[in-house]
Amino acid sequence: NAGVMQNPRHLVRRRGQEARLRCSPMKGHSHVYWYRQLPEEGLKFMVYLQKENIIDESGMPKERFSAEFPKEGPSILRIQQVVRGDSAAYFCASSPEAWGRGTGELFFGEGSRLTVL
Amino acid sequence: GENVEQHPSTLSVQEGDSAVIKCTYSDSASNYFPWYKQELGKGPQLIIDIRSNVGEKKDQRIAVTLNKTAKHFSLHITETQPEDSAVYFCAASREGGYQKVTFGTGTKLQVIP
């Protein structure tokens, strides 16, 4: 059973470009979460999605950031007009049930490291 | 919302010694406290968790303790080994309903051979 797959693992963009990060959850998981990890900082929640629905985007900046989890295909975190402060590792996690239920465990991918020049 | 503080930010121990990482949380309704280990270049992985109906839980060399009154919980690693070197994150959430998992800022543990 493949784990959470994220791609690309490394992405370099120039200021003003767009970054698209993809996440395929574990098989059988329909809940996806995106976290951002800045150097020397913890994991900051960004957004929680189920298939075709955004459940909680309270941690996502109001501008330039968007996320989707379509009926078919991976979840995508999109950052428009990137700035240097967007440089970070972006982690996707999935779970078979909404958090707070089941075992509570989140299964993380290996992250996408975005560098903005 | 929930706020989780974690200390220390870095910790160096000699191989074979014990390591202790401490966390505090702010939301008294939180009742699920997982610990994740992140190895270099990898994603975090759950290593142990504790729920509020118990005060301590052990799994081989790893143990977690929870003090609900003081709103703090700790990770204890005994007989540390070089492969324990990693970043450890504590987290808190509220089971039974929707409540996101809030992570601490992480502790970088270095076990010196």
PDB file of C-alpha atoms in Angstrom:
ATOM      1  CA  ASN A   1       0.000   0.000   0.000  1.00  0.00           C
ATOM      2  CA  ALA A   2       1.764   3.106  -1.217  1.00  0.00           C
ATOM      3  CA  GLY A   3       2.062   5.970   1.204  1.00  0.00           C
ATOM      4  CA  VAL A   4       1.172   9.579   0.647  1.00  0.00           C
ATOM      5  CA  MET A   5       2.840  10.716  -2.548  1.00  0.00           C
ATOM      6  CA  GLN A   6       3.879  14.308  -3.059  1.00  0.00           C
ATOM      7  CA  ASN A   7       5.422  15.870  -6.108  1.00  0.00           C
ATOM      8  CA  PRO A   8       7.512  17.579  -6.996  1.00  0.00           C
ATOM      9  CA  ARG A   9       9.914  16.939  -4.116  1.00  0.00           C
ATOM     10  CA  HIS A  10      11.821  20.104  -4.951  1.00  0.00           C
ATOM     11  CA  LEU A  11      10.580  23.115  -6.851  1.00  0.00           C
ATOM     12  CA  VAL A  12      12.416  26.318  -7.689  1.00  0.00           C
ATOM     13  CA  ARG A  13      10.473  29.353  -8.810  1.00  0.00           C
ATOM     14  CA  ARG A  14      11.303  32.987  -9.448  1.00  0.00           C
ATOM     15  CA  ARG A  15       9.341  35.705  -7.751  1.00  0.00           C
ATOM     16  CA  GLY A  16       6.014  36.244  -9.481  1.00  0.00           C
ATOM     17  CA  GLN A  17       5.732  32.730 -10.900  1.00  0.00           C
ATOM     18  CA  GLU A  18       3.190  30.107  -9.906  1.00  0.00           C
ATOM     19  CA  ALA A  19       3.864  26.985  -7.873  1.00  0.00           C
ATOM     20  CA  ARG A  20       1.686  23.882  -8.003  1.00  0.00           C
ATOM     21  CA  LEU A  21       2.190  21.152  -5.460  1.00  0.00           C
ATOM     22  CA  ARG A  22       0.444  17.818  -5.794  1.00  0.00           C
ATOM     23  CA  CYS A  23      -0.545  15.244  -3.219  1.00  0.00           C
ATOM     24  CA  SER A  24      -2.001  11.772  -3.715  1.00  0.00           C
ATOM     25  CA  PRO A  25      -3.353  10.425  -0.424  1.00  0.00           C
ATOM     26  CA  MET A  26      -2.958   6.862   0.738  1.00  0.00           C
ATOM     27  CA  LYS A  27      -5.333   4.417  -0.870  1.00  0.00           C
ATOM     28  CA  GLY A  28      -8.663   4.514   0.891  1.00  0.00           C
ATOM     29  CA  HIS A  29      -8.050   7.934   2.456  1.00  0.00           C
ATOM     30  CA  SER A  30     -10.452  10.689   1.525  1.00  0.00           C
ATOM     31  CA  HIS A  31      -9.242  13.384   3.928  1.00  0.00           C
ATOM     32  CA  VAL A  32      -6.264  15.545   2.998  1.00  0.00           C
ATOM     33  CA  TYR A  33      -4.444  18.193   5.037  1.00  0.00           C
ATOM     34  CA  TRP A  34      -1.752  20.616   3.983  1.00  0.00           C
ATOM     35  CA  TYR A  35       0.861  21.925   6.400  1.00  0.00           C
ATOM     36  CA  ARG A  36       3.697  24.383   5.883  1.00  0.00           C
ATOM     37  CA  GLN A  37       7.037  24.049   7.629  1.00  0.00           C
ATOM     38  CA  LEU A  38       9.319  27.044   7.700  1.00  0.00           C
ATOM     39  CA  PRO A  39      12.981  26.630   8.659  1.00  0.00           C
ATOM     40  CA  GLU A  40      13.373  26.175  12.417  1.00  0.00           C
ATOM     41  CA  GLU A  41       9.598  26.273  12.877  1.00  0.00           C
ATOM     42  CA  GLY A  42       6.909  23.731  13.434  1.00  0.00           C
ATOM     43  CA  LEU A  43       4.172  22.496  11.190  1.00  0.00           C
ATOM     44  CA  LYS A  44       1.554  25.153  10.511  1.00  0.00           C
ATOM     45  CA  PHE A  45      -1.872  24.006   9.410  1.00  0.00           C
ATOM     46  CA  MET A  46      -3.042  25.473   6.132  1.00  0.00           C
ATOM     47  CA  VAL A  47      -6.099  23.660   4.815  1.00  0.00           C
ATOM     48  CA  TYR A  48      -8.208  20.535   5.222  1.00  0.00           C
ATOM     49  CA  LEU A  49     -10.057  19.052   2.269  1.00  0.00           C
ATOM     50  CA  GLN A  50     -12.292  16.154   1.457  1.00  0.00           C
ATOM     51  CA  LYS A  51     -13.118  15.090  -2.068  1.00  0.00           C
ATOM     52  CA  GLU A  52     -14.468  18.174  -3.906  1.00  0.00           C
ATOM     53  CA  ASN A  53     -14.851  20.123  -0.659  1.00  0.00           C
ATOM     54  CA  ILE A  54     -12.748  22.525   1.360  1.00  0.00           C
ATOM     55  CA  ILE A  55     -13.595  21.865   4.986  1.00  0.00           C
ATOM     56  CA  ASP A  56     -11.269  24.294   6.754  1.00  0.00           C
ATOM     57  CA  GLU A  57      -8.953  26.810   5.132  1.00  0.00           C
ATOM     58  CA  SER A  58      -8.421  28.920   8.213  1.00  0.00           C
ATOM     59  CA  GLY A  59      -4.643  28.526   8.066  1.00  0.00           C
ATOM     60  CA  MET A  60      -4.235  29.505   4.460  1.00  0.00           C
ATOM     61  CA  PRO A  61      -3.345  33.074   3.431  1.00  0.00           C
ATOM     62  CA  LYS A  62      -6.340  34.801   1.880  1.00  0.00           C
ATOM     63  CA  GLU A  63      -4.450  35.903  -1.196  1.00  0.00           C
ATOM     64  CA  ARG A  64      -2.390  33.958  -3.708  1.00  0.00           C
ATOM     65  CA  PHE A  65      -2.989  30.545  -2.080  1.00  0.00           C
ATOM     66  CA  SER A  66      -5.655  28.054  -3.107  1.00  0.00           C
ATOM     67  CA  ALA A  67      -6.247  24.338  -2.712  1.00  0.00           C
ATOM     68  CA  GLU A  68      -8.446  21.747  -4.307  1.00  0.00           C
ATOM     69  CA  PHE A  69      -9.116  18.040  -4.073  1.00  0.00           C
ATOM     70  CA  PRO A  70     -11.071  17.032  -7.169  1.00  0.00           C
ATOM     71  CA  LYS A  71     -13.194  13.953  -7.543  1.00  0.00           C
ATOM     72  CA  GLU A  72     -10.479  12.407  -9.661  1.00  0.00           C
ATOM     73  CA  GLY A  73      -6.778  13.013  -9.253  1.00  0.00           C
ATOM     74  CA  PRO A  74      -4.521  14.436  -6.568  1.00  0.00           C
ATOM     75  CA  SER A  75      -5.033  17.333  -4.236  1.00  0.00           C
ATOM     76  CA  ILE A  76      -3.305  20.468  -5.466  1.00  0.00           C
ATOM     77  CA  LEU A  77      -1.929  23.395  -3.477  1.00  0.00           C
ATOM     78  CA  ARG A  78      -1.478  26.374  -5.741  1.00  0.00           C
ATOM     79  CA  ILE A  79       0.558  29.460  -4.923  1.00  0.00           C
ATOM     80  CA  GLN A  80       0.280  32.345  -7.356  1.00  0.00           C
ATOM     81  CA  GLN A  81       2.818  35.135  -7.746  1.00  0.00           C
ATOM     82  CA  VAL A  82       5.251  33.542  -5.316  1.00  0.00           C
ATOM     83  CA  VAL A  83       7.403  35.685  -3.042  1.00  0.00           C
ATOM     84  CA  ARG A  84      10.581  34.770  -1.168  1.00  0.00           C
ATOM     85  CA  GLY A  85       8.608  34.317   2.040  1.00  0.00           C
ATOM     86  CA  ASP A  86       6.783  31.391   0.444  1.00  0.00           C
ATOM     87  CA  SER A  87      10.002  29.359   0.505  1.00  0.00           C
ATOM     88  CA  ALA A  88       9.245  26.439   2.791  1.00  0.00           C
ATOM     89  CA  ALA A  89       8.530  22.736   2.925  1.00  0.00           C
ATOM     90  CA  TYR A  90       4.898  21.925   2.231  1.00  0.00           C
ATOM     91  CA  PHE A  91       3.637  18.686   3.678  1.00  0.00           C
ATOM     92  CA  CYS A  92       0.504  16.844   2.786  1.00  0.00           C
ATOM     93  CA  ALA A  93      -1.099  14.348   5.139  1.00  0.00           C
ATOM     94  CA  SER A  94      -4.075  12.060   4.749  1.00  0.00           C
ATOM     95  CA  SER A  95      -6.343  10.024   6.968  1.00  0.00           C
ATOM     96  CA  PRO A  96      -9.163   7.550   6.434  1.00  0.00           C
ATOM     97  CA  GLU A  97     -11.505   9.512   8.658  1.00  0.00           C
ATOM     98  CA  ALA A  98     -11.808  13.141   9.694  1.00  0.00           C
ATOM     99  CA  TRP A  99      -9.497  14.124  12.435  1.00  0.00           C
ATOM    100  CA  GLY A 100     -10.588  13.416  15.880  1.00  0.00           C
ATOM    101  CA  ARG A 101     -12.013  10.096  14.791  1.00  0.00           C
ATOM    102  CA  GLY A 102     -10.573   6.666  14.255  1.00  0.00           C
ATOM    103  CA  THR A 103      -6.991   6.294  15.397  1.00  0.00           C
ATOM    104  CA  GLY A 104      -6.332   9.986  14.967  1.00  0.00           C
ATOM    105  CA  GLU A 105      -3.130   9.299  13.025  1.00  0.00           C
ATOM    106  CA  LEU A 106      -2.147  11.532  10.155  1.00  0.00           C
ATOM    107  CA  PHE A 107      -0.044   9.929   7.424  1.00  0.00           C
ATOM    108  CA  PHE A 108       2.420  12.407   5.972  1.00  0.00           C
ATOM    109  CA  GLY A 109       4.121  12.540   2.620  1.00  0.00           C
ATOM    110  CA  GLU A 110       7.794  13.420   2.290  1.00  0.00           C
ATOM    111  CA  GLY A 111       7.042  17.022   1.458  1.00  0.00           C
ATOM    112  CA  SER A 112       7.607  19.435  -1.384  1.00  0.00           C
ATOM    113  CA  ARG A 113      10.390  21.933  -0.838  1.00  0.00           C
ATOM    114  CA  LEU A 114       9.721  25.224  -2.552  1.00  0.00           C
ATOM    115  CA  THR A 115      12.539  27.687  -3.105  1.00  0.00           C
ATOM    116  CA  VAL A 116      11.693  31.130  -4.423  1.00  0.00           C
ATOM    117  CA  LEU A 117      14.604  33.010  -5.980  1.00  0.00           C
TER     118      LEU A 117
ATOM    119  CA  GLY B   1      -7.693  28.116  19.100  1.00  0.00           C
ATOM    120  CA  GLU B   2      -5.216  25.660  20.503  1.00  0.00           C
ATOM    121  CA  ASN B   3      -1.617  26.713  21.131  1.00  0.00           C
ATOM    122  CA  VAL B   4       1.114  24.150  21.759  1.00  0.00           C
ATOM    123  CA  GLU B   5       4.511  25.116  23.133  1.00  0.00           C
ATOM    124  CA  GLN B   6       7.448  22.728  23.036  1.00  0.00           C
ATOM    125  CA  HIS B   7      10.824  22.732  24.806  1.00  0.00           C
ATOM    126  CA  PRO B   8      13.693  22.465  24.296  1.00  0.00           C
ATOM    127  CA  SER B   9      14.175  23.384  20.667  1.00  0.00           C
ATOM    128  CA  THR B  10      17.432  21.417  20.521  1.00  0.00           C
ATOM    129  CA  LEU B  11      18.696  18.585  22.694  1.00  0.00           C
ATOM    130  CA  SER B  12      21.991  16.712  22.620  1.00  0.00           C
ATOM    131  CA  VAL B  13      22.486  13.543  24.637  1.00  0.00           C
ATOM    132  CA  GLN B  14      25.101  10.847  24.823  1.00  0.00           C
ATOM    133  CA  GLU B  15      24.152   7.485  23.435  1.00  0.00           C
ATOM    134  CA  GLY B  16      22.527   5.437  26.175  1.00  0.00           C
ATOM    135  CA  ASP B  17      21.287   8.447  28.138  1.00  0.00           C
ATOM    136  CA  SER B  18      17.652   9.490  28.401  1.00  0.00           C
ATOM    137  CA  ALA B  19      15.987  12.366  26.569  1.00  0.00           C
ATOM    138  CA  VAL B  20      12.928  14.283  27.718  1.00  0.00           C
ATOM    139  CA  ILE B  21      10.864  16.684  25.624  1.00  0.00           C
ATOM    140  CA  LYS B  22       8.098  18.753  27.198  1.00  0.00           C
ATOM    141  CA  CYS B  23       5.001  20.372  25.769  1.00  0.00           C
ATOM    142  CA  THR B  24       2.198  22.523  27.106  1.00  0.00           C
ATOM    143  CA  TYR B  25      -1.173  23.174  25.541  1.00  0.00           C
ATOM    144  CA  SER B  26      -3.770  25.876  26.056  1.00  0.00           C
ATOM    145  CA  ASP B  27      -7.154  24.332  25.198  1.00  0.00           C
ATOM    146  CA  SER B  28      -8.461  22.403  28.189  1.00  0.00           C
ATOM    147  CA  ALA B  29     -10.840  20.536  25.855  1.00  0.00           C
ATOM    148  CA  SER B  30      -7.940  18.895  23.988  1.00  0.00           C
ATOM    149  CA  ASN B  31      -7.857  15.195  24.730  1.00  0.00           C
ATOM    150  CA  TYR B  32      -5.597  13.571  22.138  1.00  0.00           C
ATOM    151  CA  PHE B  33      -1.824  14.095  22.180  1.00  0.00           C
ATOM    152  CA  PRO B  34       0.287  12.458  19.482  1.00  0.00           C
ATOM    153  CA  TRP B  35       4.054  12.611  19.018  1.00  0.00           C
ATOM    154  CA  TYR B  36       5.633  12.590  15.577  1.00  0.00           C
ATOM    155  CA  LYS B  37       9.220  11.903  14.557  1.00  0.00           C
ATOM    156  CA  GLN B  38      10.657  13.557  11.469  1.00  0.00           C
ATOM    157  CA  GLU B  39      13.885  12.203  10.060  1.00  0.00           C
ATOM    158  CA  LEU B  40      15.986  14.341   7.764  1.00  0.00           C
ATOM    159  CA  GLY B  41      14.320  14.827   4.404  1.00  0.00           C
ATOM    160  CA  LYS B  42      11.261  12.840   5.391  1.00  0.00           C
ATOM    161  CA  GLY B  43       7.726  13.554   6.492  1.00  0.00           C
ATOM    162  CA  PRO B  44       6.672  13.277  10.143  1.00  0.00           C
ATOM    163  CA  GLN B  45       5.631   9.845  11.349  1.00  0.00           C
ATOM    164  CA  LEU B  46       3.522   9.008  14.383  1.00  0.00           C
ATOM    165  CA  ILE B  47       5.540   7.228  17.057  1.00  0.00           C
ATOM    166  CA  ILE B  48       3.227   7.256  20.056  1.00  0.00           C
ATOM    167  CA  ASP B  49       0.089   8.970  21.278  1.00  0.00           C
ATOM    168  CA  ILE B  50      -1.847   9.360  24.483  1.00  0.00           C
ATOM    169  CA  ARG B  51      -5.452  10.112  25.230  1.00  0.00           C
ATOM    170  CA  SER B  52      -6.706  12.038  28.208  1.00  0.00           C
ATOM    171  CA  ASN B  53      -8.157   9.038  29.983  1.00  0.00           C
ATOM    172  CA  VAL B  54      -4.650   7.790  30.848  1.00  0.00           C
ATOM    173  CA  GLY B  55      -1.686   9.441  32.525  1.00  0.00           C
ATOM    174  CA  GLU B  56       1.121   7.419  31.000  1.00  0.00           C
ATOM    175  CA  LYS B  57       1.777   5.135  28.070  1.00  0.00           C
ATOM    176  CA  LYS B  58       4.863   3.126  27.183  1.00  0.00           C
ATOM    177  CA  ASP B  59       6.119   1.473  24.033  1.00  0.00           C
ATOM    178  CA  GLN B  60       9.536  -0.130  24.460  1.00  0.00           C
ATOM    179  CA  ARG B  61      12.034   2.725  24.986  1.00  0.00           C
ATOM    180  CA  ILE B  62       9.452   5.460  24.504  1.00  0.00           C
ATOM    181  CA  ALA B  63       6.982   6.724  27.070  1.00  0.00           C
ATOM    182  CA  VAL B  64       4.591   9.648  27.230  1.00  0.00           C
ATOM    183  CA  THR B  65       3.098  11.226  30.321  1.00  0.00           C
ATOM    184  CA  LEU B  66       0.137  13.564  30.558  1.00  0.00           C
ATOM    185  CA  ASN B  67      -0.849  15.985  33.299  1.00  0.00           C
ATOM    186  CA  LYS B  68      -4.277  17.338  32.404  1.00  0.00           C
ATOM    187  CA  THR B  69      -4.456  19.620  35.392  1.00  0.00           C
ATOM    188  CA  ALA B  70      -1.268  21.400  34.437  1.00  0.00           C
ATOM    189  CA  LYS B  71      -1.954  20.989  30.711  1.00  0.00           C
ATOM    190  CA  HIS B  72       1.407  19.537  29.899  1.00  0.00           C
ATOM    191  CA  PHE B  73       2.693  16.316  28.444  1.00  0.00           C
ATOM    192  CA  SER B  74       6.143  14.861  27.904  1.00  0.00           C
ATOM    193  CA  LEU B  75       8.013  12.390  25.743  1.00  0.00           C
ATOM    194  CA  HIS B  76      10.663  10.236  27.381  1.00  0.00           C
ATOM    195  CA  ILE B  77      13.177   8.231  25.387  1.00  0.00           C
ATOM    196  CA  THR B  78      15.402   5.877  27.364  1.00  0.00           C
ATOM    197  CA  GLU B  79      18.644   4.224  26.280  1.00  0.00           C
ATOM    198  CA  THR B  80      18.934   6.567  23.322  1.00  0.00           C
ATOM    199  CA  GLN B  81      20.531   5.330  20.124  1.00  0.00           C
ATOM    200  CA  PRO B  82      21.968   7.245  17.146  1.00  0.00           C
ATOM    201  CA  GLU B  83      18.909   6.350  15.075  1.00  0.00           C
ATOM    202  CA  ASP B  84      16.786   8.311  17.550  1.00  0.00           C
ATOM    203  CA  SER B  85      18.369  11.481  16.145  1.00  0.00           C
ATOM    204  CA  ALA B  86      15.551  13.400  14.469  1.00  0.00           C
ATOM    205  CA  VAL B  87      13.105  16.246  15.000  1.00  0.00           C
ATOM    206  CA  TYR B  88      10.250  15.405  17.348  1.00  0.00           C
ATOM    207  CA  PHE B  89       6.896  17.197  17.293  1.00  0.00           C
ATOM    208  CA  CYS B  90       4.228  17.090  19.939  1.00  0.00           C
ATOM    209  CA  ALA B  91       0.647  17.883  18.991  1.00  0.00           C
ATOM    210  CA  ALA B  92      -2.786  18.299  20.514  1.00  0.00           C
ATOM    211  CA  SER B  93      -6.325  17.983  19.278  1.00  0.00           C
ATOM    212  CA  ARG B  94      -9.856  17.316  20.421  1.00  0.00           C
ATOM    213  CA  GLU B  95     -11.308  13.933  19.601  1.00  0.00           C
ATOM    214  CA  GLY B  96     -14.928  13.268  18.971  1.00  0.00           C
ATOM    215  CA  GLY B  97     -15.544  16.134  16.661  1.00  0.00           C
ATOM    216  CA  TYR B  98     -13.807  18.287  14.143  1.00  0.00           C
ATOM    217  CA  GLN B  99     -10.717  19.892  15.582  1.00  0.00           C
ATOM    218  CA  LYS B 100      -7.499  20.277  13.699  1.00  0.00           C
ATOM    219  CA  VAL B 101      -4.260  18.856  15.016  1.00  0.00           C
ATOM    220  CA  THR B 102      -2.018  21.650  16.285  1.00  0.00           C
ATOM    221  CA  PHE B 103       1.707  20.961  16.366  1.00  0.00           C
ATOM    222  CA  GLY B 104       4.468  22.271  18.590  1.00  0.00           C
ATOM    223  CA  THR B 105       7.553  23.904  17.098  1.00  0.00           C
ATOM    224  CA  GLY B 106       9.675  20.764  17.261  1.00  0.00           C
ATOM    225  CA  THR B 107      12.742  19.516  19.144  1.00  0.00           C
ATOM    226  CA  LYS B 108      15.872  18.570  17.252  1.00  0.00           C
ATOM    227  CA  LEU B 109      17.374  15.627  19.123  1.00  0.00           C
ATOM    228  CA  GLN B 110      20.973  14.663  18.512  1.00  0.00           C
ATOM    229  CA  VAL B 111      22.269  11.435  20.006  1.00  0.00           C
ATOM    230  CA  ILE B 112      26.048  11.458  20.176  1.00  0.00           C
ATOM    231  CA  PRO B 113      27.672   8.035  19.736  1.00  0.00           C
TER     232      PRO B 113
END
